[in-house]
PDB file of N, CA, C and O in Angstrom:
ATOM      1  N   UNK A   3      39.579  29.544-208.560  1.00 51.00           N
ATOM      2  CA  UNK A   3      39.459  28.486-207.573  1.00 51.00           C
ATOM      3  C   UNK A   3      38.002  28.324-207.185  1.00 51.00           C
ATOM      4  O   UNK A   3      37.323  29.308-206.928  1.00 51.00           O
ATOM      5  N   UNK A   4      37.555  27.105-207.155  1.00 59.00           N
ATOM      6  CA  UNK A   4      36.182  26.823-206.757  1.00 59.00           C
ATOM      7  C   UNK A   4      36.192  26.168-205.385  1.00 59.00           C
ATOM      8  O   UNK A   4      36.931  25.223-205.160  1.00 59.00           O
ATOM      9  N   UNK A   5      35.348  26.684-204.494  1.00 63.00           N
ATOM     10  CA  UNK A   5      35.261  26.152-203.138  1.00 63.00           C
ATOM     11  C   UNK A   5      33.998  25.317-203.024  1.00 63.00           C
ATOM     12  O   UNK A   5      32.945  25.692-203.533  1.00 63.00           O
ATOM     13  N   UNK A   6      34.106  24.172-202.362  1.00 57.00           N
ATOM     14  CA  UNK A   6      32.957  23.293-202.176  1.00 57.00           C
ATOM     15  C   UNK A   6      32.919  22.867-200.703  1.00 57.00           C
ATOM     16  O   UNK A   6      33.924  22.371-200.195  1.00 57.00           O
ATOM     17  N   UNK A   7      31.772  23.077-200.034  1.00 64.00           N
ATOM     18  CA  UNK A   7      31.677  22.623-198.641  1.00 64.00           C
ATOM     19  C   UNK A   7      31.941  21.116-198.554  1.00 64.00           C
ATOM     20  O   UNK A   7      31.610  20.368-199.470  1.00 64.00           O
ATOM     21  N   UNK A   8      32.542  20.697-197.480  1.00 59.00           N
ATOM     22  CA  UNK A   8      32.922  19.296-197.312  1.00 59.00           C
ATOM     23  C   UNK A   8      31.743  18.343-197.498  1.00 59.00           C
ATOM     24  O   UNK A   8      31.890  17.285-198.105  1.00 59.00           O
ATOM     25  N   UNK A   9      30.562  18.701-196.981  1.00 65.00           N
ATOM     26  CA  UNK A   9      29.391  17.819-197.112  1.00 65.00           C
ATOM     27  C   UNK A   9      29.071  17.557-198.580  1.00 65.00           C
ATOM     28  O   UNK A   9      28.717  16.447-198.961  1.00 65.00           O
ATOM     29  N   UNK A  10      29.176  18.567-199.406  1.00 62.00           N
ATOM     30  CA  UNK A  10      28.891  18.412-200.833  1.00 62.00           C
ATOM     31  C   UNK A  10      29.954  17.554-201.504  1.00 62.00           C
ATOM     32  O   UNK A  10      29.668  16.782-202.400  1.00 62.00           O
ATOM     33  N   UNK A  11      31.192  17.700-201.064  1.00 59.00           N
ATOM     34  CA  UNK A  11      32.285  16.941-201.650  1.00 59.00           C
ATOM     35  C   UNK A  11      32.068  15.446-201.434  1.00 59.00           C
ATOM     36  O   UNK A  11      32.252  14.651-202.353  1.00 59.00           O
ATOM     37  N   UNK A  12      31.644  15.064-200.236  1.00 62.00           N
ATOM     38  CA  UNK A  12      31.395  13.653-199.959  1.00 62.00           C
ATOM     39  C   UNK A  12      30.324  13.121-200.902  1.00 62.00           C
ATOM     40  O   UNK A  12      30.467  12.047-201.484  1.00 62.00           O
ATOM     41  N   UNK A  13      29.257  13.881-201.115  1.00 64.00           N
ATOM     42  CA  UNK A  13      28.199  13.457-202.033  1.00 64.00           C
ATOM     43  C   UNK A  13      28.712  13.376-203.465  1.00 64.00           C
ATOM     44  O   UNK A  13      28.383  12.443-204.198  1.00 64.00           O
ATOM     45  N   UNK A  14      29.525  14.323-203.863  1.00 59.00           N
ATOM     46  CA  UNK A  14      30.050  14.338-205.234  1.00 59.00           C
ATOM     47  C   UNK A  14      30.959  13.148-205.489  1.00 59.00           C
ATOM     48  O   UNK A  14      30.943  12.559-206.573  1.00 59.00           O
ATOM     49  N   UNK A  15      31.731  12.762-204.509  1.00 60.00           N
ATOM     50  CA  UNK A  15      32.635  11.624-204.663  1.00 60.00           C
ATOM     51  C   UNK A  15      31.831  10.338-204.877  1.00 60.00           C
ATOM     52  O   UNK A  15      32.253   9.452-205.613  1.00 60.00           O
ATOM     53  N   UNK A  16      30.648  10.249-204.282  1.00 64.00           N
ATOM     54  CA  UNK A  16      29.836   9.041-204.378  1.00 64.00           C
ATOM     55  C   UNK A  16      29.118   8.910-205.716  1.00 64.00           C
ATOM     56  O   UNK A  16      28.577   7.866-206.023  1.00 64.00           O
ATOM     57  N   UNK A  17      29.112   9.947-206.526  1.00 63.00           N
ATOM     58  CA  UNK A  17      28.393   9.922-207.796  1.00 63.00           C
ATOM     59  C   UNK A  17      29.299   9.373-208.892  1.00 63.00           C
ATOM     60  O   UNK A  17      30.430   9.808-209.056  1.00 63.00           O
ATOM     61  N   UNK A  18      28.796   8.405-209.634  1.00 66.00           N
ATOM     62  CA  UNK A  18      29.504   7.903-210.811  1.00 66.00           C
ATOM     63  C   UNK A  18      28.868   8.573-212.017  1.00 66.00           C
ATOM     64  O   UNK A  18      27.830   8.151-212.510  1.00 66.00           O
ATOM     65  N   UNK A  19      29.475   9.674-212.468  1.00 66.00           N
ATOM     66  CA  UNK A  19      28.900  10.503-213.524  1.00 66.00           C
ATOM     67  C   UNK A  19      28.649   9.763-214.810  1.00 66.00           C
ATOM     68  O   UNK A  19      27.590   9.893-215.422  1.00 66.00           O
ATOM     69  N   UNK A  20      29.609   8.975-215.253  1.00 64.00           N
ATOM     70  CA  UNK A  20      29.424   8.261-216.521  1.00 64.00           C
ATOM     71  C   UNK A  20      28.282   7.268-216.405  1.00 64.00           C
ATOM     72  O   UNK A  20      27.417   7.203-217.271  1.00 64.00           O
ATOM     73  N   UNK A  21      28.242   6.500-215.342  1.00 68.00           N
ATOM     74  CA  UNK A  21      27.172   5.506-215.176  1.00 68.00           C
ATOM     75  C   UNK A  21      25.810   6.208-215.093  1.00 68.00           C
ATOM     76  O   UNK A  21      24.840   5.767-215.681  1.00 68.00           O
ATOM     77  N   UNK A  22      25.735   7.310-214.374  1.00 66.00           N
ATOM     78  CA  UNK A  22      24.480   8.035-214.215  1.00 66.00           C
ATOM     79  C   UNK A  22      24.004   8.625-215.533  1.00 66.00           C
ATOM     80  O   UNK A  22      22.845   8.493-215.910  1.00 66.00           O
ATOM     81  N   UNK A  23      24.888   9.271-216.273  1.00 67.00           N
ATOM     82  CA  UNK A  23      24.496   9.958-217.500  1.00 67.00           C
ATOM     83  C   UNK A  23      24.366   9.042-218.708  1.00 67.00           C
ATOM     84  O   UNK A  23      23.588   9.327-219.617  1.00 67.00           O
ATOM     85  N   UNK A  24      25.101   7.931-218.732  1.00 65.00           N
ATOM     86  CA  UNK A  24      25.061   7.042-219.880  1.00 65.00           C
ATOM     87  C   UNK A  24      23.675   6.440-220.069  1.00 65.00           C
ATOM     88  O   UNK A  24      23.259   6.185-221.183  1.00 65.00           O
ATOM     89  N   UNK A  25      22.934   6.257-219.002  1.00 62.00           N
ATOM     90  CA  UNK A  25      21.604   5.671-219.104  1.00 62.00           C
ATOM     91  C   UNK A  25      20.554   6.602-219.675  1.00 62.00           C
ATOM     92  O   UNK A  25      19.473   6.169-220.048  1.00 62.00           O
ATOM     93  N   UNK A  26      20.847   7.888-219.757  1.00 63.00           N
ATOM     94  CA  UNK A  26      19.877   8.849-220.272  1.00 63.00           C
ATOM     95  C   UNK A  26      19.778   8.745-221.786  1.00 63.00           C
ATOM     96  O   UNK A  26      20.753   8.479-222.476  1.00 63.00           O
ATOM     97  N   UNK A  27      18.608   8.972-222.314  1.00 61.00           N
ATOM     98  CA  UNK A  27      18.403   8.935-223.759  1.00 61.00           C
ATOM     99  C   UNK A  27      18.036  10.330-224.248  1.00 61.00           C
ATOM    100  O   UNK A  27      17.511  11.146-223.511  1.00 61.00           O
ATOM    101  N   UNK A  28      18.316  10.592-225.500  1.00 70.00           N
ATOM    102  CA  UNK A  28      17.994  11.875-226.117  1.00 70.00           C
ATOM    103  C   UNK A  28      18.615  13.051-225.372  1.00 70.00           C
ATOM    104  O   UNK A  28      18.020  14.103-225.245  1.00 70.00           O
ATOM    105  N   UNK A  29      19.808  12.851-224.860  1.00 76.00           N
ATOM    106  CA  UNK A  29      20.501  13.909-224.144  1.00 76.00           C
ATOM    107  C   UNK A  29      21.464  14.589-225.113  1.00 76.00           C
ATOM    108  O   UNK A  29      22.230  13.927-225.810  1.00 76.00           O
ATOM    109  N   UNK A  30      21.433  15.895-225.165  1.00 87.00           N
ATOM    110  CA  UNK A  30      22.378  16.662-225.979  1.00 87.00           C
ATOM    111  C   UNK A  30      23.627  16.918-225.146  1.00 87.00           C
ATOM    112  O   UNK A  30      23.549  17.141-223.943  1.00 87.00           O
ATOM    113  N   UNK A  31      24.778  16.873-225.795  1.00 90.00           N
ATOM    114  CA  UNK A  31      26.049  17.038-225.099  1.00 90.00           C
ATOM    115  C   UNK A  31      26.863  18.135-225.781  1.00 90.00           C
ATOM    116  O   UNK A  31      27.005  18.129-227.000  1.00 90.00           O
ATOM    117  N   UNK A  32      27.369  19.064-224.992  1.00 94.00           N
ATOM    118  CA  UNK A  32      28.279  20.095-225.475  1.00 94.00           C
ATOM    119  C   UNK A  32      29.507  20.064-224.572  1.00 94.00           C
ATOM    120  O   UNK A  32      29.385  20.149-223.352  1.00 94.00           O
ATOM    121  N   UNK A  33      30.677  19.906-225.184  1.00 95.00           N
ATOM    122  CA  UNK A  33      31.918  19.869-224.426  1.00 95.00           C
ATOM    123  C   UNK A  33      32.814  21.002-224.902  1.00 95.00           C
ATOM    124  O   UNK A  33      33.066  21.134-226.095  1.00 95.00           O
ATOM    125  N   UNK A  34      33.265  21.823-223.974  1.00 95.00           N
ATOM    126  CA  UNK A  34      34.145  22.950-224.268  1.00 95.00           C
ATOM    127  C   UNK A  34      35.554  22.591-223.802  1.00 95.00           C
ATOM    128  O   UNK A  34      35.747  22.252-222.636  1.00 95.00           O
ATOM    129  N   UNK A  35      36.512  22.653-224.724  1.00 95.00           N
ATOM    130  CA  UNK A  35      37.866  22.213-224.422  1.00 95.00           C
ATOM    131  C   UNK A  35      38.841  23.357-224.674  1.00 95.00           C
ATOM    132  O   UNK A  35      38.867  23.929-225.760  1.00 95.00           O
ATOM    133  N   UNK A  36      39.641  23.675-223.657  1.00 95.00           N
ATOM    134  CA  UNK A  36      40.719  24.640-223.830  1.00 95.00           C
ATOM    135  C   UNK A  36      41.926  23.918-224.409  1.00 95.00           C
ATOM    136  O   UNK A  36      42.431  22.970-223.802  1.00 95.00           O
ATOM    137  N   UNK A  37      42.373  24.321-225.588  1.00 94.00           N
ATOM    138  CA  UNK A  37      43.476  23.602-226.244  1.00 94.00           C
ATOM    139  C   UNK A  37      44.787  23.702-225.456  1.00 94.00           C
ATOM    140  O   UNK A  37      45.685  22.894-225.654  1.00 94.00           O
ATOM    141  N   UNK A  38      44.877  24.671-224.547  1.00 95.00           N
ATOM    142  CA  UNK A  38      46.069  24.817-223.708  1.00 95.00           C
ATOM    143  C   UNK A  38      45.815  24.364-222.272  1.00 95.00           C
ATOM    144  O   UNK A  38      46.574  24.717-221.369  1.00 95.00           O
ATOM    145  N   UNK A  39      44.761  23.586-222.066  1.00 93.00           N
ATOM    146  CA  UNK A  39      44.389  23.121-220.726  1.00 93.00           C
ATOM    147  C   UNK A  39      45.416  22.102-220.238  1.00 93.00           C
ATOM    148  O   UNK A  39      45.621  21.064-220.864  1.00 93.00           O
ATOM    149  N   UNK A  40      46.057  22.403-219.128  1.00 92.00           N
ATOM    150  CA  UNK A  40      47.002  21.453-218.543  1.00 92.00           C
ATOM    151  C   UNK A  40      46.459  20.882-217.231  1.00 92.00           C
ATOM    152  O   UNK A  40      47.189  20.267-216.476  1.00 92.00           O
ATOM    153  N   UNK A  41      45.160  21.098-216.985  1.00 91.00           N
ATOM    154  CA  UNK A  41      44.517  20.589-215.773  1.00 91.00           C
ATOM    155  C   UNK A  41      43.777  19.284-216.052  1.00 91.00           C
ATOM    156  O   UNK A  41      43.778  18.374-215.243  1.00 91.00           O
ATOM    157  N   UNK A  42      43.162  19.211-217.222  1.00 89.00           N
ATOM    158  CA  UNK A  42      42.330  18.059-217.584  1.00 89.00           C
ATOM    159  C   UNK A  42      42.922  17.394-218.825  1.00 89.00           C
ATOM    160  O   UNK A  42      43.363  18.069-219.750  1.00 89.00           O
ATOM    161  N   UNK A  43      42.898  16.080-218.847  1.00 91.00           N
ATOM    162  CA  UNK A  43      43.370  15.320-220.000  1.00 91.00           C
ATOM    163  C   UNK A  43      42.364  15.481-221.137  1.00 91.00           C
ATOM    164  O   UNK A  43      41.225  15.023-221.043  1.00 91.00           O
ATOM    165  N   UNK A  44      42.772  16.133-222.217  1.00 91.00           N
ATOM    166  CA  UNK A  44      41.867  16.430-223.321  1.00 91.00           C
ATOM    167  C   UNK A  44      41.365  15.164-224.011  1.00 91.00           C
ATOM    168  O   UNK A  44      40.208  15.095-224.432  1.00 91.00           O
ATOM    169  N   UNK A  45      42.199  14.151-224.117  1.00 92.00           N
ATOM    170  CA  UNK A  45      41.759  12.884-224.719  1.00 92.00           C
ATOM    171  C   UNK A  45      40.674  12.246-223.854  1.00 92.00           C
ATOM    172  O   UNK A  45      39.711  11.690-224.371  1.00 92.00           O
ATOM    173  N   UNK A  46      40.828  12.336-222.544  1.00 90.00           N
ATOM    174  CA  UNK A  46      39.818  11.795-221.633  1.00 90.00           C
ATOM    175  C   UNK A  46      38.502  12.570-221.770  1.00 90.00           C
ATOM    176  O   UNK A  46      37.427  11.978-221.718  1.00 90.00           O
ATOM    177  N   UNK A  47      38.609  13.891-221.957  1.00 91.00           N
ATOM    178  CA  UNK A  47      37.397  14.699-222.143  1.00 91.00           C
ATOM    179  C   UNK A  47      36.650  14.263-223.403  1.00 91.00           C
ATOM    180  O   UNK A  47      35.424  14.157-223.407  1.00 91.00           O
ATOM    181  N   UNK A  48      37.388  14.013-224.477  1.00 93.00           N
ATOM    182  CA  UNK A  48      36.757  13.567-225.721  1.00 93.00           C
ATOM    183  C   UNK A  48      36.146  12.178-225.568  1.00 93.00           C
ATOM    184  O   UNK A  48      35.062  11.915-226.091  1.00 93.00           O
ATOM    185  N   UNK A  49      36.817  11.287-224.845  1.00 90.00           N
ATOM    186  CA  UNK A  49      36.247   9.947-224.594  1.00 90.00           C
ATOM    187  C   UNK A  49      34.948  10.070-223.794  1.00 90.00           C
ATOM    188  O   UNK A  49      33.961   9.395-224.084  1.00 90.00           O
ATOM    189  N   UNK A  50      34.941  10.930-222.795  1.00 86.00           N
ATOM    190  CA  UNK A  50      33.763  11.171-221.975  1.00 86.00           C
ATOM    191  C   UNK A  50      32.633  11.739-222.841  1.00 86.00           C
ATOM    192  O   UNK A  50      31.493  11.287-222.777  1.00 86.00           O
ATOM    193  N   UNK A  51      32.963  12.695-223.683  1.00 90.00           N
ATOM    194  CA  UNK A  51      31.994  13.306-224.603  1.00 90.00           C
ATOM    195  C   UNK A  51      31.381  12.225-225.500  1.00 90.00           C
ATOM    196  O   UNK A  51      30.158  12.152-225.651  1.00 90.00           O
ATOM    197  N   UNK A  52      32.218  11.374-226.071  1.00 88.00           N
ATOM    198  CA  UNK A  52      31.739  10.303-226.945  1.00 88.00           C
ATOM    199  C   UNK A  52      30.924   9.269-226.182  1.00 88.00           C
ATOM    200  O   UNK A  52      29.912   8.785-226.685  1.00 88.00           O
ATOM    201  N   UNK A  53      31.354   8.929-224.988  1.00 84.00           N
ATOM    202  CA  UNK A  53      30.636   7.948-224.158  1.00 84.00           C
ATOM    203  C   UNK A  53      29.215   8.427-223.859  1.00 84.00           C
ATOM    204  O   UNK A  53      28.280   7.628-223.794  1.00 84.00           O
ATOM    205  N   UNK A  54      29.044   9.739-223.708  1.00 84.00           N
ATOM    206  CA  UNK A  54      27.725  10.301-223.429  1.00 84.00           C
ATOM    207  C   UNK A  54      26.892  10.491-224.690  1.00 84.00           C
ATOM    208  O   UNK A  54      25.757  10.945-224.624  1.00 84.00           O
ATOM    209  N   UNK A  55      27.460  10.143-225.846  1.00 84.00           N
ATOM    210  CA  UNK A  55      26.714  10.246-227.093  1.00 84.00           C
ATOM    211  C   UNK A  55      26.846  11.587-227.784  1.00 84.00           C
ATOM    212  O   UNK A  55      26.037  11.933-228.646  1.00 84.00           O
ATOM    213  N   UNK A  56      27.872  12.351-227.435  1.00 88.00           N
ATOM    214  CA  UNK A  56      28.074  13.662-228.044  1.00 88.00           C
ATOM    215  C   UNK A  56      28.513  13.563-229.493  1.00 88.00           C
ATOM    216  O   UNK A  56      29.271  12.670-229.865  1.00 88.00           O
ATOM    217  N   UNK A  57      28.014  14.470-230.301  1.00 90.00           N
ATOM    218  CA  UNK A  57      28.414  14.534-231.706  1.00 90.00           C
ATOM    219  C   UNK A  57      29.774  15.212-231.812  1.00 90.00           C
ATOM    220  O   UNK A  57      30.090  16.109-231.022  1.00 90.00           O
ATOM    221  N   UNK A  58      30.580  14.822-232.805  1.00 92.00           N
ATOM    222  CA  UNK A  58      31.924  15.411-232.944  1.00 92.00           C
ATOM    223  C   UNK A  58      31.923  16.937-233.029  1.00 92.00           C
ATOM    224  O   UNK A  58      32.813  17.589-232.470  1.00 92.00           O
ATOM    225  N   UNK A  59      30.937  17.524-233.697  1.00 93.00           N
ATOM    226  CA  UNK A  59      30.920  18.989-233.838  1.00 93.00           C
ATOM    227  C   UNK A  59      30.500  19.703-232.556  1.00 93.00           C
ATOM    228  O   UNK A  59      30.533  20.926-232.483  1.00 93.00           O
ATOM    229  N   UNK A  60      30.123  18.948-231.541  1.00 94.00           N
ATOM    230  CA  UNK A  60      29.737  19.555-230.263  1.00 94.00           C
ATOM    231  C   UNK A  60      30.836  19.434-229.212  1.00 94.00           C
ATOM    232  O   UNK A  60      30.616  19.686-228.036  1.00 94.00           O
ATOM    233  N   UNK A  61      32.029  18.988-229.630  1.00 96.00           N
ATOM    234  CA  UNK A  61      33.225  19.045-228.785  1.00 96.00           C
ATOM    235  C   UNK A  61      34.061  20.163-229.382  1.00 96.00           C
ATOM    236  O   UNK A  61      34.728  19.991-230.397  1.00 96.00           O
ATOM    237  N   UNK A  62      33.982  21.332-228.777  1.00 97.00           N
ATOM    238  CA  UNK A  62      34.545  22.542-229.370  1.00 97.00           C
ATOM    239  C   UNK A  62      35.818  22.946-228.633  1.00 97.00           C
ATOM    240  O   UNK A  62      35.835  23.028-227.409  1.00 97.00           O
ATOM    241  N   UNK A  63      36.860  23.199-229.410  1.00 96.00           N
ATOM    242  CA  UNK A  63      38.155  23.610-228.851  1.00 96.00           C
ATOM    243  C   UNK A  63      38.325  25.125-228.966  1.00 96.00           C
ATOM    244  O   UNK A  63      37.932  25.722-229.956  1.00 96.00           O
ATOM    245  N   UNK A  64      38.938  25.688-227.937  1.00 97.00           N
ATOM    246  CA  UNK A  64      39.221  27.123-227.893  1.00 97.00           C
ATOM    247  C   UNK A  64      40.700  27.324-227.581  1.00 97.00           C
ATOM    248  O   UNK A  64      41.304  26.515-226.883  1.00 97.00           O
ATOM    249  N   UNK A  65      41.247  28.407-228.068  1.00 96.00           N
ATOM    250  CA  UNK A  65      42.639  28.767-227.748  1.00 96.00           C
ATOM    251  C   UNK A  65      42.658  29.380-226.360  1.00 96.00           C
ATOM    252  O   UNK A  65      42.669  30.598-226.195  1.00 96.00           O
ATOM    253  N   UNK A  66      42.633  28.518-225.361  1.00 96.00           N
ATOM    254  CA  UNK A  66      42.587  28.955-223.967  1.00 96.00           C
ATOM    255  C   UNK A  66      43.080  27.811-223.086  1.00 96.00           C
ATOM    256  O   UNK A  66      43.286  26.693-223.555  1.00 96.00           O
ATOM    257  N   UNK A  67      43.218  28.113-221.825  1.00 94.00           N
ATOM    258  CA  UNK A  67      43.589  27.100-220.845  1.00 94.00           C
ATOM    259  C   UNK A  67      42.345  26.451-220.262  1.00 94.00           C
ATOM    260  O   UNK A  67      41.311  26.347-220.918  1.00 94.00           O
ATOM    261  N   UNK A  68      42.430  26.046-219.001  1.00 93.00           N
ATOM    262  CA  UNK A  68      41.316  25.364-218.339  1.00 93.00           C
ATOM    263  C   UNK A  68      40.109  26.283-218.139  1.00 93.00           C
ATOM    264  O   UNK A  68      38.981  25.879-218.342  1.00 93.00           O
ATOM    265  N   UNK A  69      40.358  27.519-217.743  1.00 94.00           N
ATOM    266  CA  UNK A  69      39.278  28.487-217.537  1.00 94.00           C
ATOM    267  C   UNK A  69      39.073  29.278-218.835  1.00 94.00           C
ATOM    268  O   UNK A  69      39.722  30.294-219.065  1.00 94.00           O
ATOM    269  N   UNK A  70      38.172  28.794-219.655  1.00 95.00           N
ATOM    270  CA  UNK A  70      37.912  29.420-220.949  1.00 95.00           C
ATOM    271  C   UNK A  70      37.058  30.658-220.712  1.00 95.00           C
ATOM    272  O   UNK A  70      35.997  30.571-220.094  1.00 95.00           O
ATOM    273  N   UNK A  71      37.485  31.817-221.199  1.00 95.00           N
ATOM    274  CA  UNK A  71      36.702  33.041-220.997  1.00 95.00           C
ATOM    275  C   UNK A  71      35.303  32.929-221.628  1.00 95.00           C
ATOM    276  O   UNK A  71      35.158  32.422-222.744  1.00 95.00           O
ATOM    277  N   UNK A  72      34.316  33.407-220.916  1.00 94.00           N
ATOM    278  CA  UNK A  72      32.933  33.360-221.391  1.00 94.00           C
ATOM    279  C   UNK A  72      32.774  34.048-222.741  1.00 94.00           C
ATOM    280  O   UNK A  72      32.024  33.591-223.591  1.00 94.00           O
ATOM    281  N   UNK A  73      33.492  35.133-222.941  1.00 95.00           N
ATOM    282  CA  UNK A  73      33.392  35.860-224.214  1.00 95.00           C
ATOM    283  C   UNK A  73      33.721  34.955-225.399  1.00 95.00           C
ATOM    284  O   UNK A  73      33.188  35.130-226.480  1.00 95.00           O
ATOM    285  N   UNK A  74      34.602  33.997-225.205  1.00 96.00           N
ATOM    286  CA  UNK A  74      34.976  33.074-226.284  1.00 96.00           C
ATOM    287  C   UNK A  74      33.887  32.039-226.531  1.00 96.00           C
ATOM    288  O   UNK A  74      33.722  31.564-227.649  1.00 96.00           O
ATOM    289  N   UNK A  75      33.173  31.660-225.485  1.00 96.00           N
ATOM    290  CA  UNK A  75      32.246  30.520-225.576  1.00 96.00           C
ATOM    291  C   UNK A  75      30.781  30.914-225.705  1.00 96.00           C
ATOM    292  O   UNK A  75      29.955  30.073-226.050  1.00 96.00           O
ATOM    293  N   UNK A  76      30.439  32.169-225.429  1.00 96.00           N
ATOM    294  CA  UNK A  76      29.029  32.519-225.279  1.00 96.00           C
ATOM    295  C   UNK A  76      28.197  32.237-226.530  1.00 96.00           C
ATOM    296  O   UNK A  76      27.069  31.770-226.424  1.00 96.00           O
ATOM    297  N   UNK A  77      28.725  32.477-227.713  1.00 96.00           N
ATOM    298  CA  UNK A  77      27.952  32.223-228.932  1.00 96.00           C
ATOM    299  C   UNK A  77      27.623  30.734-229.067  1.00 96.00           C
ATOM    300  O   UNK A  77      26.493  30.358-229.336  1.00 96.00           O
ATOM    301  N   UNK A  78      28.637  29.876-228.840  1.00 96.00           N
ATOM    302  CA  UNK A  78      28.409  28.430-228.935  1.00 96.00           C
ATOM    303  C   UNK A  78      27.435  27.945-227.864  1.00 96.00           C
ATOM    304  O   UNK A  78      26.567  27.108-228.130  1.00 96.00           O
ATOM    305  N   UNK A  79      27.559  28.477-226.661  1.00 95.00           N
ATOM    306  CA  UNK A  79      26.670  28.077-225.571  1.00 95.00           C
ATOM    307  C   UNK A  79      25.233  28.522-225.862  1.00 95.00           C
ATOM    308  O   UNK A  79      24.286  27.742-225.728  1.00 95.00           O
ATOM    309  N   UNK A  80      25.058  29.769-226.268  1.00 94.00           N
ATOM    310  CA  UNK A  80      23.711  30.266-226.563  1.00 94.00           C
ATOM    311  C   UNK A  80      23.078  29.522-227.731  1.00 94.00           C
ATOM    312  O   UNK A  80      21.890  29.172-227.683  1.00 94.00           O
ATOM    313  N   UNK A  81      23.854  29.247-228.772  1.00 94.00           N
ATOM    314  CA  UNK A  81      23.330  28.464-229.901  1.00 94.00           C
ATOM    315  C   UNK A  81      22.907  27.075-229.446  1.00 94.00           C
ATOM    316  O   UNK A  81      21.855  26.569-229.838  1.00 94.00           O
ATOM    317  N   UNK A  82      23.726  26.455-228.601  1.00 92.00           N
ATOM    318  CA  UNK A  82      23.407  25.131-228.077  1.00 92.00           C
ATOM    319  C   UNK A  82      22.096  25.161-227.291  1.00 92.00           C
ATOM    320  O   UNK A  82      21.226  24.311-227.474  1.00 92.00           O
ATOM    321  N   UNK A  83      21.936  26.162-226.423  1.00 91.00           N
ATOM    322  CA  UNK A  83      20.701  26.279-225.649  1.00 91.00           C
ATOM    323  C   UNK A  83      19.501  26.541-226.551  1.00 91.00           C
ATOM    324  O   UNK A  83      18.428  25.972-226.330  1.00 91.00           O
ATOM    325  N   UNK A  84      19.644  27.391-227.541  1.00 91.00           N
ATOM    326  CA  UNK A  84      18.527  27.686-228.453  1.00 91.00           C
ATOM    327  C   UNK A  84      18.064  26.422-229.169  1.00 91.00           C
ATOM    328  O   UNK A  84      16.872  26.197-229.332  1.00 91.00           O
ATOM    329  N   UNK A  85      19.006  25.618-229.607  1.00 88.00           N
ATOM    330  CA  UNK A  85      18.662  24.402-230.334  1.00 88.00           C
ATOM    331  C   UNK A  85      18.080  23.343-229.415  1.00 88.00           C
ATOM    332  O   UNK A  85      17.080  22.704-229.736  1.00 88.00           O
ATOM    333  N   UNK A  86      18.692  23.137-228.263  1.00 86.00           N
ATOM    334  CA  UNK A  86      18.293  22.013-227.395  1.00 86.00           C
ATOM    335  C   UNK A  86      17.112  22.324-226.486  1.00 86.00           C
ATOM    336  O   UNK A  86      16.408  21.411-226.071  1.00 86.00           O
ATOM    337  N   UNK A  87      16.871  23.597-226.179  1.00 83.00           N
ATOM    338  CA  UNK A  87      15.789  23.927-225.255  1.00 83.00           C
ATOM    339  C   UNK A  87      14.502  24.342-225.959  1.00 83.00           C
ATOM    340  O   UNK A  87      13.507  24.656-225.304  1.00 83.00           O
ATOM    341  N   UNK A  88      14.496  24.384-227.273  1.00 76.00           N
ATOM    342  CA  UNK A  88      13.270  24.735-228.004  1.00 76.00           C
ATOM    343  C   UNK A  88      12.304  23.605-228.038  1.00 76.00           C
ATOM    344  O   UNK A  88      12.479  22.511-228.014  1.00 76.00           O
TER     345      UNK A  88
END
């Protein structure tokens, strides 16, 4: 469970993430998807990934639910950071 102070929640509600991020250029996108996630619509996640310009190989599925264990994702995350932050 993630807790967010009410003041932050009001600010977060006012942000249109797709509109804000779509205008960025040369942005790398990595999307981690739990194949057993019943919290988030996986098709919507892929549409969001594509809308932001993500490459198909950077939408990675794991045999997990919504909270994907770090041990499963760390190699992909570290590789992504090494490539994009160099």
